[in-house]
PDB file of C-alpha atoms in Angstrom:
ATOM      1  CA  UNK A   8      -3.757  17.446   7.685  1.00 95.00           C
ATOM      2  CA  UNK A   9      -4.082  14.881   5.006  1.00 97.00           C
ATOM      3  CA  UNK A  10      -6.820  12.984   5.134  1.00 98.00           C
ATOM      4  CA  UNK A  11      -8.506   9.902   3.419  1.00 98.00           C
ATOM      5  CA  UNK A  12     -11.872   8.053   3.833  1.00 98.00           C
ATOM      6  CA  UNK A  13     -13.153   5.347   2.427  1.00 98.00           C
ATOM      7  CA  UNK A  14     -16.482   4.253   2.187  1.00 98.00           C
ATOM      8  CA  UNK A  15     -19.454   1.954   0.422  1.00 98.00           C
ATOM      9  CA  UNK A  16     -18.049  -1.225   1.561  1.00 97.00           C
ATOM     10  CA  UNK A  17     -20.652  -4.319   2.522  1.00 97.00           C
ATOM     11  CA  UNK A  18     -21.374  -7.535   1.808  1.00 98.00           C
ATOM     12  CA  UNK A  19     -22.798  -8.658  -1.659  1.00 98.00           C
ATOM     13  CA  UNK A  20     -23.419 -11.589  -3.630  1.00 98.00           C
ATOM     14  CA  UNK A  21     -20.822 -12.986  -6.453  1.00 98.00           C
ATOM     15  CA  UNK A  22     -21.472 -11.362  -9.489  1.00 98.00           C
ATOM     16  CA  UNK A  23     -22.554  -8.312  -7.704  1.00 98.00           C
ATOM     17  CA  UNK A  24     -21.955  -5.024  -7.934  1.00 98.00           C
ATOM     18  CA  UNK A  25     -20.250  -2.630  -5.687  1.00 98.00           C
ATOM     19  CA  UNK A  26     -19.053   1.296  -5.687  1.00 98.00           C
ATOM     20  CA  UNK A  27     -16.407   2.212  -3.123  1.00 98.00           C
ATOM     21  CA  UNK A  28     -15.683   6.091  -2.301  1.00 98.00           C
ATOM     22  CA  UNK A  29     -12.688   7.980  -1.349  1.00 98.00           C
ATOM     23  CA  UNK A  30     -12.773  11.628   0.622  1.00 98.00           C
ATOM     24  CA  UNK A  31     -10.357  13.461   0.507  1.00 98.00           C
ATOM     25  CA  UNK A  32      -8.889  16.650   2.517  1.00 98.00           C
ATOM     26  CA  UNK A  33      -6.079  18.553   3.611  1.00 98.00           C
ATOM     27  CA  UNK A  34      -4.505  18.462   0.031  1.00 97.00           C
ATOM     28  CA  UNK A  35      -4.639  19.677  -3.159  1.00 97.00           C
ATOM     29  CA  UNK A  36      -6.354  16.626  -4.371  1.00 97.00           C
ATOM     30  CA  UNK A  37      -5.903  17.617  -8.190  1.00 97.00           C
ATOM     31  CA  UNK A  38      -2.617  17.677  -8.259  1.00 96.00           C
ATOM     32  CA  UNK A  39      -1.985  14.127  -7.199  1.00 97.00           C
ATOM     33  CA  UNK A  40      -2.634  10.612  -8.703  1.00 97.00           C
ATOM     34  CA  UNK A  41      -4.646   8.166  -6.801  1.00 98.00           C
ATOM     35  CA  UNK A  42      -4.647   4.288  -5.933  1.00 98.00           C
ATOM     36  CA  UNK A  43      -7.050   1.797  -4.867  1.00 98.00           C
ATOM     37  CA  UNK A  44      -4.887  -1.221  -2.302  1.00 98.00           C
ATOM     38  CA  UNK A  45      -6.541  -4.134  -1.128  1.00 98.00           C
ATOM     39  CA  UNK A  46      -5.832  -6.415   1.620  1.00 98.00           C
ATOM     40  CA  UNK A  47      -7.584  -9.684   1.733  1.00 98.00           C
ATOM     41  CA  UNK A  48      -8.315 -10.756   5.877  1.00 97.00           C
ATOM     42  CA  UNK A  49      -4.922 -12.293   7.286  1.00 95.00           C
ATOM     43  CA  UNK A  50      -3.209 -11.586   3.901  1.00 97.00           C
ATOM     44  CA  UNK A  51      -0.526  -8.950   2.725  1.00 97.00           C
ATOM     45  CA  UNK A  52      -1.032  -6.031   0.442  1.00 98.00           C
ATOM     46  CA  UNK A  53      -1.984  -5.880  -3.436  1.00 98.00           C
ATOM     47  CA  UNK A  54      -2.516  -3.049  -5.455  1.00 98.00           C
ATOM     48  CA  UNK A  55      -5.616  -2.676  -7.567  1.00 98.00           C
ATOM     49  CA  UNK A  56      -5.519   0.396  -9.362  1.00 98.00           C
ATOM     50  CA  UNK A  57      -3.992   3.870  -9.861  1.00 97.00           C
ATOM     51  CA  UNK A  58      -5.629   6.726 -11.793  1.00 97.00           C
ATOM     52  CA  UNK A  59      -3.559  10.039 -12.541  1.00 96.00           C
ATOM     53  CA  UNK A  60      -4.217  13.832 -11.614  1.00 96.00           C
ATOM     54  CA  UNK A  61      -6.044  14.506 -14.540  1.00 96.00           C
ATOM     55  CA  UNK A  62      -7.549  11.262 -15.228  1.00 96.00           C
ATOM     56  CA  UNK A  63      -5.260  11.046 -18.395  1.00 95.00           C
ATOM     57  CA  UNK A  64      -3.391   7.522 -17.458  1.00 95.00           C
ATOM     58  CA  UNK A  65      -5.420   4.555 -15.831  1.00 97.00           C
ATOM     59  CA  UNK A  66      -3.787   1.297 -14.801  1.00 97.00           C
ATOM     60  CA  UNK A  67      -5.490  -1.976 -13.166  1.00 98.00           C
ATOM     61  CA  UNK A  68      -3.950  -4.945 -11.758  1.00 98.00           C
ATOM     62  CA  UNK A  69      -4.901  -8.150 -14.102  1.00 98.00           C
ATOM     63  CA  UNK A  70      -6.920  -9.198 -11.203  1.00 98.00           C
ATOM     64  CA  UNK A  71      -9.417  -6.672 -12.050  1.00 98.00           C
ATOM     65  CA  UNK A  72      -9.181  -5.734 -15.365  1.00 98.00           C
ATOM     66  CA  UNK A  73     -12.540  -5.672 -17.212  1.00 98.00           C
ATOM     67  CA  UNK A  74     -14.692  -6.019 -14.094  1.00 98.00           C
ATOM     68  CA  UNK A  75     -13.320  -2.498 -12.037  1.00 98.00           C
ATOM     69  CA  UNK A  76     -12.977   1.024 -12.626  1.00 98.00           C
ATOM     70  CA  UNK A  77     -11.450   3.428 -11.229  1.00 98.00           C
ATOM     71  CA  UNK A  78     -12.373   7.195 -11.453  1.00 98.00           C
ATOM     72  CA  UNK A  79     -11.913  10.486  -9.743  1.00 98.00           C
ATOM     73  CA  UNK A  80     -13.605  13.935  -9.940  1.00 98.00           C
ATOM     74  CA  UNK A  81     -11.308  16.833  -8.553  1.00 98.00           C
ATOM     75  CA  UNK A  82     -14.079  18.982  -8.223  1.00 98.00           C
ATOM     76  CA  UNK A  83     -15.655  17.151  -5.007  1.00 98.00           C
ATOM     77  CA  UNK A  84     -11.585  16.129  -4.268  1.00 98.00           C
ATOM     78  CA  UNK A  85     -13.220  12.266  -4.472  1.00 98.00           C
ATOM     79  CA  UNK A  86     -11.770   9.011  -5.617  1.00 98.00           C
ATOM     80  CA  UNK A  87     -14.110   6.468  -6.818  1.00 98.00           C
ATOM     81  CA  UNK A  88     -14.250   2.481  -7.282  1.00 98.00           C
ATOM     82  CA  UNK A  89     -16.901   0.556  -9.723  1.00 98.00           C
ATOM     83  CA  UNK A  90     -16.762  -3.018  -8.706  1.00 98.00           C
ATOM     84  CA  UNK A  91     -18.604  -5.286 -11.270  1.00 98.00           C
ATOM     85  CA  UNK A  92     -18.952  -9.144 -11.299  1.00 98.00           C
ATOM     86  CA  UNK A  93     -17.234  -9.509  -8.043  1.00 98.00           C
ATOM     87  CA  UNK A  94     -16.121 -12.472  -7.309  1.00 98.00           C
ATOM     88  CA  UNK A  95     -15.157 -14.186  -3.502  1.00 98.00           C
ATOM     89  CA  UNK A  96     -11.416 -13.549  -3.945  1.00 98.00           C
ATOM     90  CA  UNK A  97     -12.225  -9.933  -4.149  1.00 98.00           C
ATOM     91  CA  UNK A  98     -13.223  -9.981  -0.334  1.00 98.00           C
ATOM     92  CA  UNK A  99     -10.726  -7.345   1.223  1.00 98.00           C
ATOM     93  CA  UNK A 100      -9.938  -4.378   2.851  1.00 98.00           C
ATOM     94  CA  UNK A 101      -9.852  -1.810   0.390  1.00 98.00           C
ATOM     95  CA  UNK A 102      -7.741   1.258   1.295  1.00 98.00           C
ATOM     96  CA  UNK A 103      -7.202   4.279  -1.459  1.00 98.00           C
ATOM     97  CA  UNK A 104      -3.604   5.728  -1.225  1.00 98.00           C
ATOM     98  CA  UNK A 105      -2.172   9.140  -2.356  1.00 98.00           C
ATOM     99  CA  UNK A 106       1.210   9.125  -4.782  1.00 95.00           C
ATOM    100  CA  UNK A 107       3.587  10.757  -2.988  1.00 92.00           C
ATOM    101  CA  UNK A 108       4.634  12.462  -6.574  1.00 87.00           C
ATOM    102  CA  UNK A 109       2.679  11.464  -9.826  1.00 84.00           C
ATOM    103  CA  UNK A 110       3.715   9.504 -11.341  1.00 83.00           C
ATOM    104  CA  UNK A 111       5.852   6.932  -8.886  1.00 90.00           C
ATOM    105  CA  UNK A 112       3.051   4.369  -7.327  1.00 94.00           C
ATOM    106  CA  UNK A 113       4.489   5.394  -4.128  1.00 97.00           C
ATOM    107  CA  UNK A 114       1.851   5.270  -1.451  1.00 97.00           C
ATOM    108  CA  UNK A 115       2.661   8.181   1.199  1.00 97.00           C
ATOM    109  CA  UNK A 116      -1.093   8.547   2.544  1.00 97.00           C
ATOM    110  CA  UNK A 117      -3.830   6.210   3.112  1.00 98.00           C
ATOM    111  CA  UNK A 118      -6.933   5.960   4.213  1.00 98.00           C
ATOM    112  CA  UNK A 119      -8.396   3.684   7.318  1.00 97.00           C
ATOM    113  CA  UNK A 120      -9.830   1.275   4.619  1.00 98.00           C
ATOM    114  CA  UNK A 121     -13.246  -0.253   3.895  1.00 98.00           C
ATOM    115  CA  UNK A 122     -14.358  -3.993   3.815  1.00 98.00           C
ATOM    116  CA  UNK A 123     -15.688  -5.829   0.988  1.00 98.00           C
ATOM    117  CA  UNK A 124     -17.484  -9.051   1.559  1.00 98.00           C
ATOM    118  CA  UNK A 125     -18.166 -11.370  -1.346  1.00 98.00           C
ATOM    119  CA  UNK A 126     -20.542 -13.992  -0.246  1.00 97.00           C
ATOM    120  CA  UNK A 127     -23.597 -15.372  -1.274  1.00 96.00           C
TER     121      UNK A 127
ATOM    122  CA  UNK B  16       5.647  -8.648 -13.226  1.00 96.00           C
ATOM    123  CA  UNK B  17       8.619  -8.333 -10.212  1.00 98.00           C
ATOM    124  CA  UNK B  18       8.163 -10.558  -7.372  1.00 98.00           C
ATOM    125  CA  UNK B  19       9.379  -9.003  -4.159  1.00 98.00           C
ATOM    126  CA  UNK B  20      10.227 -11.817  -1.402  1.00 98.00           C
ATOM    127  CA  UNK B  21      10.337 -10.440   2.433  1.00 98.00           C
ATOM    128  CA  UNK B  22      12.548 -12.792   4.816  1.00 96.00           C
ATOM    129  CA  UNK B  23      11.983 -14.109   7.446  1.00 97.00           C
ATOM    130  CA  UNK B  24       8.092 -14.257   8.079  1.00 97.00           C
ATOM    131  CA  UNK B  25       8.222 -13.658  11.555  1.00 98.00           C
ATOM    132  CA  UNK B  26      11.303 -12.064  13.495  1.00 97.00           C
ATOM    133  CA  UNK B  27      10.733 -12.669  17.188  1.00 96.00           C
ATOM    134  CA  UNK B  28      12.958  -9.747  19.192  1.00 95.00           C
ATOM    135  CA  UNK B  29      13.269  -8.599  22.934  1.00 94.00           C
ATOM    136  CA  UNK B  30      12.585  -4.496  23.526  1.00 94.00           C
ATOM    137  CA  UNK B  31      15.595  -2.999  22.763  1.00 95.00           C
ATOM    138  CA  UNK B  32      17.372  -5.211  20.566  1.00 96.00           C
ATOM    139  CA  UNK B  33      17.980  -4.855  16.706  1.00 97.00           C
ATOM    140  CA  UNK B  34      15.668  -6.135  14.096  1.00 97.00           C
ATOM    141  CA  UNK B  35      16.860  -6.734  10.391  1.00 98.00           C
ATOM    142  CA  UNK B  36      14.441  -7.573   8.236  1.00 98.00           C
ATOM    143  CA  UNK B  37      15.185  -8.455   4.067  1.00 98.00           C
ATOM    144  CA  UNK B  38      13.559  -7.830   1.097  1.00 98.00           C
ATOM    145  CA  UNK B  39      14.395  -9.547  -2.377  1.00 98.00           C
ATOM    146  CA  UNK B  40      13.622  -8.481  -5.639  1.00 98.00           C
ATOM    147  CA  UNK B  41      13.128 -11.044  -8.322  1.00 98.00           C
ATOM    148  CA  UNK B  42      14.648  -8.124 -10.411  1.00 98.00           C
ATOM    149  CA  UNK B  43      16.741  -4.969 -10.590  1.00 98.00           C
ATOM    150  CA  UNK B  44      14.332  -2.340  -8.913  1.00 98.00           C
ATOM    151  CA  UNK B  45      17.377   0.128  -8.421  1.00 97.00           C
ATOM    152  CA  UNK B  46      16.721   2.400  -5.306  1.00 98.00           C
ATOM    153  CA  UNK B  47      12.808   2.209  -6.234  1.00 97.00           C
ATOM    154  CA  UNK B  48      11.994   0.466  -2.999  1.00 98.00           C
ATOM    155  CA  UNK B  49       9.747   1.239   0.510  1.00 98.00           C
ATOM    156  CA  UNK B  50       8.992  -0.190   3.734  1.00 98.00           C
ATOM    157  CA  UNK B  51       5.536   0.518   5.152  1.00 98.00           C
ATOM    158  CA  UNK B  52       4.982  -0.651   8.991  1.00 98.00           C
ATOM    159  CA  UNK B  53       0.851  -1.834   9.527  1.00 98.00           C
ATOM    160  CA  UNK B  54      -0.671  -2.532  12.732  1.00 97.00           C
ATOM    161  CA  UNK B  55      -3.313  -4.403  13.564  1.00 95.00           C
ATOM    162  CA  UNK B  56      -6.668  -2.882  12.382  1.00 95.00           C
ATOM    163  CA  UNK B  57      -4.676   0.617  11.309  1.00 97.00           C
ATOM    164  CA  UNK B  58      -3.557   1.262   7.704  1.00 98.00           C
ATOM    165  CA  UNK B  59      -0.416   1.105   6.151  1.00 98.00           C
ATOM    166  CA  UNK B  60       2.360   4.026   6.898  1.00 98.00           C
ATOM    167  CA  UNK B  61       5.532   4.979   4.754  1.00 98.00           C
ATOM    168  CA  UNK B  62       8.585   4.487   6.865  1.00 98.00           C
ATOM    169  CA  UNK B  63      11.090   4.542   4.059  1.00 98.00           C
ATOM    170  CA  UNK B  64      11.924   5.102   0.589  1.00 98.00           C
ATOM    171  CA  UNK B  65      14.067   5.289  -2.175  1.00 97.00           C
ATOM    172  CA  UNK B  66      15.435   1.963  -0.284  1.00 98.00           C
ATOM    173  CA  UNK B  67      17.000   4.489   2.464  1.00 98.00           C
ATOM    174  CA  UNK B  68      15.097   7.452   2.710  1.00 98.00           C
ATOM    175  CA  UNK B  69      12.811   8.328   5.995  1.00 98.00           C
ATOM    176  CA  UNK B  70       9.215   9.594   5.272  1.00 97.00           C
ATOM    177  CA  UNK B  71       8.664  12.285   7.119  1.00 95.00           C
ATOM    178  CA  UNK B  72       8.436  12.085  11.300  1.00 96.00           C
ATOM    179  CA  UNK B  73       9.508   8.250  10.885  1.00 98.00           C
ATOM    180  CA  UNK B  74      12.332   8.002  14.024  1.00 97.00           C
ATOM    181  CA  UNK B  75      15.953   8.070  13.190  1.00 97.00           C
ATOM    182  CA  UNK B  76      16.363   4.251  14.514  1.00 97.00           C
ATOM    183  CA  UNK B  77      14.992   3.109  11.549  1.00 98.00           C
ATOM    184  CA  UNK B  78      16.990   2.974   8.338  1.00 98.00           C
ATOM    185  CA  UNK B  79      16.720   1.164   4.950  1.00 98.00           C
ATOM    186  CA  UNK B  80      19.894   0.095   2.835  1.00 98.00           C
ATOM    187  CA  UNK B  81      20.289  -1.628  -0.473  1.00 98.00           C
ATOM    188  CA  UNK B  82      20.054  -1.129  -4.218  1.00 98.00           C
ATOM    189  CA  UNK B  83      19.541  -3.831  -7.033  1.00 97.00           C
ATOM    190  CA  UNK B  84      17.609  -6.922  -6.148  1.00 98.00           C
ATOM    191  CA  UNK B  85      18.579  -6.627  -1.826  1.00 98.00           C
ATOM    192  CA  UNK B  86      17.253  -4.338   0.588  1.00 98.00           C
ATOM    193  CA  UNK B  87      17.472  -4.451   4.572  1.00 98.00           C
ATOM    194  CA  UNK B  88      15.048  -2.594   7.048  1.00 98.00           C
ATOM    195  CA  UNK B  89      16.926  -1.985  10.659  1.00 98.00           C
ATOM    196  CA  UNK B  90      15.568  -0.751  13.324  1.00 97.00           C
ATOM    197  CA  UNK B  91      18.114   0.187  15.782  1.00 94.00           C
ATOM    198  CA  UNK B  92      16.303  -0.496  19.086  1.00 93.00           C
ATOM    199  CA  UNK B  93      13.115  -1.810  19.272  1.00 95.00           C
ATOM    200  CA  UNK B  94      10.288  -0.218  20.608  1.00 95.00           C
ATOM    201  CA  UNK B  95       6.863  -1.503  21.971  1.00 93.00           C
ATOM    202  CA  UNK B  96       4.889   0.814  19.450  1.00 95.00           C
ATOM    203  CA  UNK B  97       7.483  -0.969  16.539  1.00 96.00           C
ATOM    204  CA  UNK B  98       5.961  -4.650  16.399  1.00 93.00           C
ATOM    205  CA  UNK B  99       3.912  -5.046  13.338  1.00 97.00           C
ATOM    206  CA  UNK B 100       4.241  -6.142  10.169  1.00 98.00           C
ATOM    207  CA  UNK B 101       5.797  -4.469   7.474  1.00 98.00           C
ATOM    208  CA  UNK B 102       5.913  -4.401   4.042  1.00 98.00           C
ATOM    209  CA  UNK B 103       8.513  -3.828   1.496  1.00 98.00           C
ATOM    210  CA  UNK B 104       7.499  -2.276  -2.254  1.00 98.00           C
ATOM    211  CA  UNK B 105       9.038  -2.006  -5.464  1.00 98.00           C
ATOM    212  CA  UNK B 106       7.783   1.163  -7.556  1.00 97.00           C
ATOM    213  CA  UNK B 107      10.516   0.467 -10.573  1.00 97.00           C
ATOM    214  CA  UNK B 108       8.487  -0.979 -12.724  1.00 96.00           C
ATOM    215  CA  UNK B 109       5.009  -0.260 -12.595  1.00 95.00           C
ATOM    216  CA  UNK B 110       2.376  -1.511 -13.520  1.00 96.00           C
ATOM    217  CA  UNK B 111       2.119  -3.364 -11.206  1.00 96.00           C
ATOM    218  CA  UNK B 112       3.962  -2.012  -8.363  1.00 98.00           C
ATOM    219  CA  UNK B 113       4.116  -4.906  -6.112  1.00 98.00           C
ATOM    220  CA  UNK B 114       4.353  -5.948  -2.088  1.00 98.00           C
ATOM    221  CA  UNK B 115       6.501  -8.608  -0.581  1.00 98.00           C
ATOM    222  CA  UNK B 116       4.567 -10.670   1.814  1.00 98.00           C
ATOM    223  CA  UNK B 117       5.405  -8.788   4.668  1.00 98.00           C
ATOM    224  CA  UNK B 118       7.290  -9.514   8.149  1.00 98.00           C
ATOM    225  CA  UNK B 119       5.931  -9.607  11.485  1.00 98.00           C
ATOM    226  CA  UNK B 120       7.807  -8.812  14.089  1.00 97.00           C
ATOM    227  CA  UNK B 121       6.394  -9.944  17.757  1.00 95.00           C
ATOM    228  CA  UNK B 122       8.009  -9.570  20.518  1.00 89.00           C
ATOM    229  CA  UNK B 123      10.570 -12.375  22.184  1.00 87.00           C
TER     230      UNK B 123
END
């Protein structure tokens, strides 16, 4: 069974810094590019970042760019967000999604999500 | 950057009836399209893609049609566990792949 969990949510201050984690199982994560989703409360879905099987091809929304990064190491099958300088519009849910094929940015597994709080 | 526009914003629909939900694309994502269904407090889930495809164990009374810029979710006959929100997605022309702003559909 696939599975994905998040974690290192909280609440920090603007211009703090944050590093969310992603578990994975069931899967061979290697073979498969990964995403980073967000969901600010009561809002719909936007996607932050992707990151390929290999690491070779990294994308970031323009939300983001310059202030996250993504990462991944296959060897402990984890997915990894560095959040720098966040900011209060950052606050979400932050879910990481598998590519149903690399490379489409089609999201066929996710994980249960972890809140970020920017507030001072 | 596409801009994917999900109508109406709330679809109010007895048990058992049809619900048609649309999803416009500000431009030509060919068949590169999904639905995802979210409930409260649970993650998104793939229903469709490829505009008409069902993920996998997604029931047969829901079905996606369209190519282009116009896409339609139906699902056939409404069941409790169906209202939520959902999501259409364009993965055409990436990045960014990008979200409409989702319908909810509560129940009449």
């Amino acid at each position: 069974e696939v599975q994905l969990v998040e974690s290192g949510g909280g609440l920090v201050k603007p211009g703090g810094s944050l590093r969310l984690s992603c578990a994975a199982s069931g899967f061979t994560f290697s073979s498969y590019s990964m995403n980073w989703v967000r969901q600010a409360p009561g809002k719909g879905l936007e996607w932050v970042s992707s990151i390929s099987s290999s690491s070779s091809y990294i994308y970031y929304a323009d939300s983001v760019k310059g202030r996250f990064t993504i990462s991944r190491d296959n060897a402990k099958n984890s997915l990894y967000l560095q959040m720098n300088s966040l900011r209060a519009e950052d606050t979400a849910v932050y879910y990481c999604a598998r590519d149903i094929v690399e490379p489409t940015a089609l999201f066929d597994y996710w994980g249960q999500g972890t809140l970020v709080t920017v507030s001072s | 950057e596409i801009v994917m526009t999900q109508s109406p914003a709330t679809l109010s629909v007895s048990p058992g009836e049809r619900a048609t939900l649309s999803c416009r694309a500000s431009q030509s994502v060919s068949s590169n399209l999904a639905w995802y269904q979210q409930k409260p407090g649970q993650a998104p889930r793939l229903l469709i893609y490829g505009a008409s495809t069902r993920a996998t164990g997604i029931p047969a009374r829901f079905s996606g049609s369209g190519s282009g810029t116009e896409f339609t979710l139906t699902i056939s006959s409404l069941q409790s566990e169906d209202f939520a929100v959902y999501y259409c997605q364009q993965y055409n022309n990436w990045p960014p792949p990008t979200f409409g702003g989702g319908t909810k559909v509560e129940i009449k």
